[in-house]
Amino acid sequence: MSGYATTVGNVVYRFDDLKTLLAKATPARSGDDLAGLSAASAEERVAAQMALSDLPLKTFLSDQVIPYESDEITRLIVDGHDSAAFAPVAHLTVGEFRDWLLGEQAAGEVLAALAPGLTPEMAAAVSKIMRLQDLVTVAARIRVVTGFRNTLGLRGRLSTRLQPNHPTDDPKGIAASIVDGLSYGSGDAVIGVNPVSDNLESVETLLRLLDLVRESYRIPTQSCVLAHVTTTMDAMRRGAPVDLVFQSIAGTEAANASFGVNISMLREARDQALELRRDTVGSHNVMYFETGQGSALSANAHHGVDQQTCEARAYGLARHFQPLLVNTVVGFIGPEYLYDGKQILRAGLEDHFCGKLLGLPMGCDICYTNHAEADQDDMDALLTMLGAAGVNYIMGLPGADDVMLNYQSTSFHDALYLRGVFGLRPAPEFEAWFEQVRPELPRMAGLLLEAGGDL
């Protein structure tokens, strides 16, 4: 197409191509400002949103923001599109699609069936013209259920990733944080450690610790050491107890190359994990992906596409692998990309909405760095709105403070708050285990700390 245009008053606004239109229509955020992609004024932003609202959804099937020939994620999105699933909304514009999503006909099962027919750019586009309450309303209808050793994403449930990071990968320190989290009923989504070192021996030590904890106390959950996918593949070849394969991913081939990954590598890793057959509830949900707005821009690999659309494209990549867990680490990259609490709030709800609309089991690391214009009150607002929106899981850290990655997230207490306010419970298998072992937790604590010291 040659471009897009709309008139506001007596002024004609023109947008050269689809990626420009999407960028100009995006609610304000510092990353797009940094990239020189955002609207020059509030009026131009509204003009772009008006033009985007009138755009037929079918446009996204023929007009790609990154060319098919030069990006493997574009090829994955285009080649994997399900035209039969798309048919119920194929006649709509972006604006009409928003109205349709907010209507009574868009029930959860209808949206689940629609997901394979939507491209990431469609999801990004409609999110740009939605209010926060719209994003919450639609996402709350969608349940994406996955399973490994327990069942995640069921209605009325809220799970947590127990994140026992330590600044020196000390097994005893990690075990202490695991004890703390388990005592609050945290860890049903995953007990997942970010290792300081990607050294294979260190990663294997942590994998053995997590597996020892889980096996010793028959905890119906899964563990993960969030090493680079190639390190995890090497660990699996050496017989390490790997439940989930982790990788950070982005929405462009070039950005993923900066992470040292590509689609072929992720497929190989998934196949390796499936061969281990370590799950008991599920049969194919063996991947864990993390994403975040701004990752493609920070790698200078965004191709002039706004950061929120790039983020949605990462979800298009993630869903190809049927992951157990996906979460946006929403405020982690810093104020260069999401400047303050308001921008982090908007981004977190956009990401959750887009991921769920595309059929992903979305969680969120509700977080900020200490140099951002944000605080824990801002995180409480996002935490509460995501609770209303039916988020699958959040993070659980001792005191909400990650002493290794040096950022602020959510605590074990925050999960209890959310469960209490909305009447939510942990994954059913984990809940039953927790109620059974609750009297034994003090004794378990001592044994866990002893095990950590032995490693």
PDB file of C-alpha atoms in Angstrom, residues 28-199:
ATOM      1  CA  ALA A  28       2.849   7.650  24.607  1.00  0.00           C
ATOM      2  CA  ARG A  29       5.941   5.849  25.866  1.00  0.00           C
ATOM      3  CA  SER A  30       9.578   6.800  26.171  1.00  0.00           C
ATOM      4  CA  GLY A  31      10.960   3.964  24.037  1.00  0.00           C
ATOM      5  CA  ASP A  32       9.102   5.090  20.930  1.00  0.00           C
ATOM      6  CA  ASP A  33      10.190   8.661  21.667  1.00  0.00           C
ATOM      7  CA  LEU A  34      13.791   7.458  21.885  1.00  0.00           C
ATOM      8  CA  ALA A  35      13.433   5.672  18.544  1.00  0.00           C
ATOM      9  CA  GLY A  36      11.855   8.711  16.882  1.00  0.00           C
ATOM     10  CA  LEU A  37       8.702   6.762  16.085  1.00  0.00           C
ATOM     11  CA  SER A  38       5.994   8.383  18.234  1.00  0.00           C
ATOM     12  CA  ALA A  39       3.390  10.922  17.271  1.00  0.00           C
ATOM     13  CA  ALA A  40       4.598  14.532  17.292  1.00  0.00           C
ATOM     14  CA  SER A  41       1.479  15.679  19.148  1.00  0.00           C
ATOM     15  CA  ALA A  42      -1.632  14.378  20.859  1.00  0.00           C
ATOM     16  CA  GLU A  43      -3.630  15.439  17.802  1.00  0.00           C
ATOM     17  CA  GLU A  44      -1.432  13.384  15.468  1.00  0.00           C
ATOM     18  CA  ARG A  45      -1.810  10.403  17.796  1.00  0.00           C
ATOM     19  CA  VAL A  46      -5.600  10.706  17.682  1.00  0.00           C
ATOM     20  CA  ALA A  47      -5.498  11.081  13.901  1.00  0.00           C
ATOM     21  CA  ALA A  48      -3.448   7.894  13.635  1.00  0.00           C
ATOM     22  CA  GLN A  49      -5.843   6.066  15.949  1.00  0.00           C
ATOM     23  CA  MET A  50      -8.759   7.194  13.785  1.00  0.00           C
ATOM     24  CA  ALA A  51      -7.027   5.961  10.633  1.00  0.00           C
ATOM     25  CA  LEU A  52      -6.131   2.704  12.349  1.00  0.00           C
ATOM     26  CA  SER A  53      -9.726   2.216  13.501  1.00  0.00           C
ATOM     27  CA  ASP A  54     -10.912   2.388   9.891  1.00  0.00           C
ATOM     28  CA  LEU A  55      -8.325  -0.116   8.663  1.00  0.00           C
ATOM     29  CA  PRO A  56      -9.712  -3.535   7.615  1.00  0.00           C
ATOM     30  CA  LEU A  57      -8.252  -6.395   9.628  1.00  0.00           C
ATOM     31  CA  LYS A  58      -7.494  -8.166   6.331  1.00  0.00           C
ATOM     32  CA  THR A  59      -4.859  -5.514   5.660  1.00  0.00           C
ATOM     33  CA  PHE A  60      -2.529  -7.226   8.131  1.00  0.00           C
ATOM     34  CA  LEU A  61      -2.514 -10.363   5.999  1.00  0.00           C
ATOM     35  CA  SER A  62      -1.093  -8.583   2.957  1.00  0.00           C
ATOM     36  CA  ASP A  63       0.910  -5.693   4.423  1.00  0.00           C
ATOM     37  CA  GLN A  64       3.733  -6.776   6.742  1.00  0.00           C
ATOM     38  CA  VAL A  65       5.548  -4.404   9.109  1.00  0.00           C
ATOM     39  CA  ILE A  66       8.771  -6.380   8.546  1.00  0.00           C
ATOM     40  CA  PRO A  67       9.163  -8.015   5.102  1.00  0.00           C
ATOM     41  CA  TYR A  68       8.466 -11.732   4.757  1.00  0.00           C
ATOM     42  CA  GLU A  69      11.753 -12.259   2.922  1.00  0.00           C
ATOM     43  CA  SER A  70      13.959 -10.767   5.630  1.00  0.00           C
ATOM     44  CA  ASP A  71      12.494 -11.986   8.936  1.00  0.00           C
ATOM     45  CA  GLU A  72      11.789 -15.543  10.074  1.00  0.00           C
ATOM     46  CA  ILE A  73       9.195 -14.427  12.618  1.00  0.00           C
ATOM     47  CA  THR A  74       7.195 -12.728   9.869  1.00  0.00           C
ATOM     48  CA  ARG A  75       7.371 -15.981   7.906  1.00  0.00           C
ATOM     49  CA  LEU A  76       6.236 -17.966  10.961  1.00  0.00           C
ATOM     50  CA  ILE A  77       3.286 -15.593  11.480  1.00  0.00           C
ATOM     51  CA  VAL A  78       2.200 -15.576   7.834  1.00  0.00           C
ATOM     52  CA  ASP A  79       2.695 -19.279   7.153  1.00  0.00           C
ATOM     53  CA  GLY A  80       0.947 -20.279  10.377  1.00  0.00           C
ATOM     54  CA  HIS A  81      -2.141 -18.124   9.914  1.00  0.00           C
ATOM     55  CA  ASP A  82      -5.424 -20.033  10.219  1.00  0.00           C
ATOM     56  CA  SER A  83      -7.853 -18.490   7.735  1.00  0.00           C
ATOM     57  CA  ALA A  84     -10.791 -20.603   8.931  1.00  0.00           C
ATOM     58  CA  ALA A  85     -10.337 -19.365  12.504  1.00  0.00           C
ATOM     59  CA  PHE A  86     -10.074 -15.783  11.203  1.00  0.00           C
ATOM     60  CA  ALA A  87     -13.310 -15.998   9.194  1.00  0.00           C
ATOM     61  CA  PRO A  88     -15.725 -14.762  11.923  1.00  0.00           C
ATOM     62  CA  VAL A  89     -13.969 -11.370  12.093  1.00  0.00           C
ATOM     63  CA  ALA A  90     -12.479 -11.184   8.587  1.00  0.00           C
ATOM     64  CA  HIS A  91     -15.001  -8.544   7.500  1.00  0.00           C
ATOM     65  CA  LEU A  92     -14.280  -6.143  10.377  1.00  0.00           C
ATOM     66  CA  THR A  93     -12.128  -3.054  10.652  1.00  0.00           C
ATOM     67  CA  VAL A  94      -9.837  -2.594  13.650  1.00  0.00           C
ATOM     68  CA  GLY A  95     -12.403  -0.308  15.291  1.00  0.00           C
ATOM     69  CA  GLU A  96     -15.243  -2.726  14.622  1.00  0.00           C
ATOM     70  CA  PHE A  97     -13.089  -5.523  16.016  1.00  0.00           C
ATOM     71  CA  ARG A  98     -12.704  -3.579  19.266  1.00  0.00           C
ATOM     72  CA  ASP A  99     -16.489  -3.248  19.521  1.00  0.00           C
ATOM     73  CA  TRP A 100     -16.888  -6.942  18.716  1.00  0.00           C
ATOM     74  CA  LEU A 101     -14.411  -7.931  21.431  1.00  0.00           C
ATOM     75  CA  LEU A 102     -16.333  -5.905  24.003  1.00  0.00           C
ATOM     76  CA  GLY A 103     -19.677  -7.386  22.958  1.00  0.00           C
ATOM     77  CA  GLU A 104     -21.451 -10.292  24.608  1.00  0.00           C
ATOM     78  CA  GLN A 105     -20.760 -12.596  21.671  1.00  0.00           C
ATOM     79  CA  ALA A 106     -16.997 -12.599  22.435  1.00  0.00           C
ATOM     80  CA  ALA A 107     -17.171 -15.253  25.133  1.00  0.00           C
ATOM     81  CA  GLY A 108     -14.088 -17.096  26.302  1.00  0.00           C
ATOM     82  CA  GLU A 109     -14.547 -20.158  24.120  1.00  0.00           C
ATOM     83  CA  VAL A 110     -15.184 -17.954  21.089  1.00  0.00           C
ATOM     84  CA  LEU A 111     -11.975 -16.020  21.706  1.00  0.00           C
ATOM     85  CA  ALA A 112     -10.018 -19.242  22.184  1.00  0.00           C
ATOM     86  CA  ALA A 113     -11.210 -20.492  18.808  1.00  0.00           C
ATOM     87  CA  LEU A 114     -10.364 -17.143  17.207  1.00  0.00           C
ATOM     88  CA  ALA A 115      -6.754 -17.005  18.470  1.00  0.00           C
ATOM     89  CA  PRO A 116      -5.091 -18.991  15.630  1.00  0.00           C
ATOM     90  CA  GLY A 117      -6.730 -16.636  13.126  1.00  0.00           C
ATOM     91  CA  LEU A 118      -5.244 -13.479  14.612  1.00  0.00           C
ATOM     92  CA  THR A 119      -1.819 -12.136  13.787  1.00  0.00           C
ATOM     93  CA  PRO A 120       0.229 -10.319  16.449  1.00  0.00           C
ATOM     94  CA  GLU A 121      -0.113  -7.076  14.532  1.00  0.00           C
ATOM     95  CA  MET A 122      -3.917  -7.357  14.660  1.00  0.00           C
ATOM     96  CA  ALA A 123      -3.771  -7.788  18.430  1.00  0.00           C
ATOM     97  CA  ALA A 124      -1.361  -4.871  18.795  1.00  0.00           C
ATOM     98  CA  ALA A 125      -3.501  -2.653  16.569  1.00  0.00           C
ATOM     99  CA  VAL A 126      -6.742  -3.161  18.465  1.00  0.00           C
ATOM    100  CA  SER A 127      -5.001  -2.718  21.825  1.00  0.00           C
ATOM    101  CA  LYS A 128      -3.836   0.756  20.740  1.00  0.00           C
ATOM    102  CA  ILE A 129      -7.418   2.026  20.573  1.00  0.00           C
ATOM    103  CA  MET A 130      -8.590   0.415  23.803  1.00  0.00           C
ATOM    104  CA  ARG A 131      -8.902   1.912  27.279  1.00  0.00           C
ATOM    105  CA  LEU A 132      -7.363   0.120  30.241  1.00  0.00           C
ATOM    106  CA  GLN A 133     -10.765  -1.177  31.293  1.00  0.00           C
ATOM    107  CA  ASP A 134     -11.270  -2.570  27.776  1.00  0.00           C
ATOM    108  CA  LEU A 135      -7.997  -4.488  28.013  1.00  0.00           C
ATOM    109  CA  VAL A 136      -9.043  -5.894  31.397  1.00  0.00           C
ATOM    110  CA  THR A 137     -12.587  -6.765  30.290  1.00  0.00           C
ATOM    111  CA  VAL A 138     -11.555  -8.830  27.286  1.00  0.00           C
ATOM    112  CA  ALA A 139      -8.557 -10.524  28.903  1.00  0.00           C
ATOM    113  CA  ALA A 140     -10.681 -11.577  31.897  1.00  0.00           C
ATOM    114  CA  ARG A 141     -12.861 -13.694  29.593  1.00  0.00           C
ATOM    115  CA  ILE A 142      -9.954 -15.728  28.269  1.00  0.00           C
ATOM    116  CA  ARG A 143      -8.508 -18.694  30.120  1.00  0.00           C
ATOM    117  CA  VAL A 144      -5.440 -20.414  28.676  1.00  0.00           C
ATOM    118  CA  VAL A 145      -4.836 -23.649  30.579  1.00  0.00           C
ATOM    119  CA  THR A 146      -1.505 -25.500  30.520  1.00  0.00           C
ATOM    120  CA  GLY A 147      -0.003 -28.311  32.540  1.00  0.00           C
ATOM    121  CA  PHE A 148       3.235 -30.011  33.539  1.00  0.00           C
ATOM    122  CA  ARG A 149       3.051 -31.410  37.080  1.00  0.00           C
ATOM    123  CA  ASN A 150       0.063 -29.250  37.941  1.00  0.00           C
ATOM    124  CA  THR A 151      -2.655 -27.417  36.068  1.00  0.00           C
ATOM    125  CA  LEU A 152      -2.195 -23.699  35.473  1.00  0.00           C
ATOM    126  CA  GLY A 153      -4.578 -21.015  34.224  1.00  0.00           C
ATOM    127  CA  LEU A 154      -7.883 -22.352  35.506  1.00  0.00           C
ATOM    128  CA  ARG A 155     -10.579 -19.828  36.356  1.00  0.00           C
ATOM    129  CA  GLY A 156     -10.487 -18.822  40.001  1.00  0.00           C
ATOM    130  CA  ARG A 157      -6.786 -19.637  40.320  1.00  0.00           C
ATOM    131  CA  LEU A 158      -3.688 -17.464  40.596  1.00  0.00           C
ATOM    132  CA  SER A 159      -0.256 -19.040  40.481  1.00  0.00           C
ATOM    133  CA  THR A 160       3.183 -17.694  41.344  1.00  0.00           C
ATOM    134  CA  ARG A 161       6.723 -18.204  40.190  1.00  0.00           C
ATOM    135  CA  LEU A 162       8.888 -18.596  43.278  1.00  0.00           C
ATOM    136  CA  GLN A 163      12.017 -16.625  42.295  1.00  0.00           C
ATOM    137  CA  PRO A 164      14.777 -17.451  44.830  1.00  0.00           C
ATOM    138  CA  ASN A 165      17.651 -15.609  43.136  1.00  0.00           C
ATOM    139  CA  HIS A 166      20.960 -15.132  44.930  1.00  0.00           C
ATOM    140  CA  PRO A 167      23.842 -12.739  44.083  1.00  0.00           C
ATOM    141  CA  THR A 168      26.435 -15.546  44.145  1.00  0.00           C
ATOM    142  CA  ASP A 169      24.262 -18.558  43.171  1.00  0.00           C
ATOM    143  CA  ASP A 170      24.826 -19.894  46.690  1.00  0.00           C
ATOM    144  CA  PRO A 171      22.699 -23.050  47.059  1.00  0.00           C
ATOM    145  CA  LYS A 172      22.082 -22.448  50.772  1.00  0.00           C
ATOM    146  CA  GLY A 173      20.877 -18.885  50.111  1.00  0.00           C
ATOM    147  CA  ILE A 174      18.629 -20.124  47.322  1.00  0.00           C
ATOM    148  CA  ALA A 175      17.251 -22.868  49.570  1.00  0.00           C
ATOM    149  CA  ALA A 176      16.447 -20.251  52.231  1.00  0.00           C
ATOM    150  CA  SER A 177      14.380 -18.257  49.745  1.00  0.00           C
ATOM    151  CA  ILE A 178      12.596 -21.419  48.594  1.00  0.00           C
ATOM    152  CA  VAL A 179      11.677 -22.175  52.213  1.00  0.00           C
ATOM    153  CA  ASP A 180      10.350 -18.642  52.600  1.00  0.00           C
ATOM    154  CA  GLY A 181       8.251 -18.867  49.437  1.00  0.00           C
ATOM    155  CA  LEU A 182       6.822 -22.308  50.092  1.00  0.00           C
ATOM    156  CA  SER A 183       5.682 -21.203  53.548  1.00  0.00           C
ATOM    157  CA  TYR A 184       3.468 -18.587  51.834  1.00  0.00           C
ATOM    158  CA  GLY A 185       2.084 -21.026  49.261  1.00  0.00           C
ATOM    159  CA  SER A 186       4.279 -19.667  46.470  1.00  0.00           C
ATOM    160  CA  GLY A 187       5.816 -21.702  43.669  1.00  0.00           C
ATOM    161  CA  ASP A 188       2.966 -23.461  41.889  1.00  0.00           C
ATOM    162  CA  ALA A 189       3.749 -21.926  38.491  1.00  0.00           C
ATOM    163  CA  VAL A 190       7.444 -22.753  38.760  1.00  0.00           C
ATOM    164  CA  ILE A 191      10.371 -22.554  41.148  1.00  0.00           C
ATOM    165  CA  GLY A 192      12.654 -20.642  38.819  1.00  0.00           C
ATOM    166  CA  VAL A 193      16.170 -19.331  39.478  1.00  0.00           C
ATOM    167  CA  ASN A 194      17.974 -16.718  37.382  1.00  0.00           C
ATOM    168  CA  PRO A 195      21.585 -17.892  37.598  1.00  0.00           C
ATOM    169  CA  VAL A 196      24.353 -15.343  38.019  1.00  0.00           C
ATOM    170  CA  SER A 197      26.600 -17.486  35.843  1.00  0.00           C
ATOM    171  CA  ASP A 198      25.712 -19.356  32.666  1.00  0.00           C
ATOM    172  CA  ASN A 199      28.509 -21.803  33.486  1.00  0.00           C
TER     173      ASN A 199
END
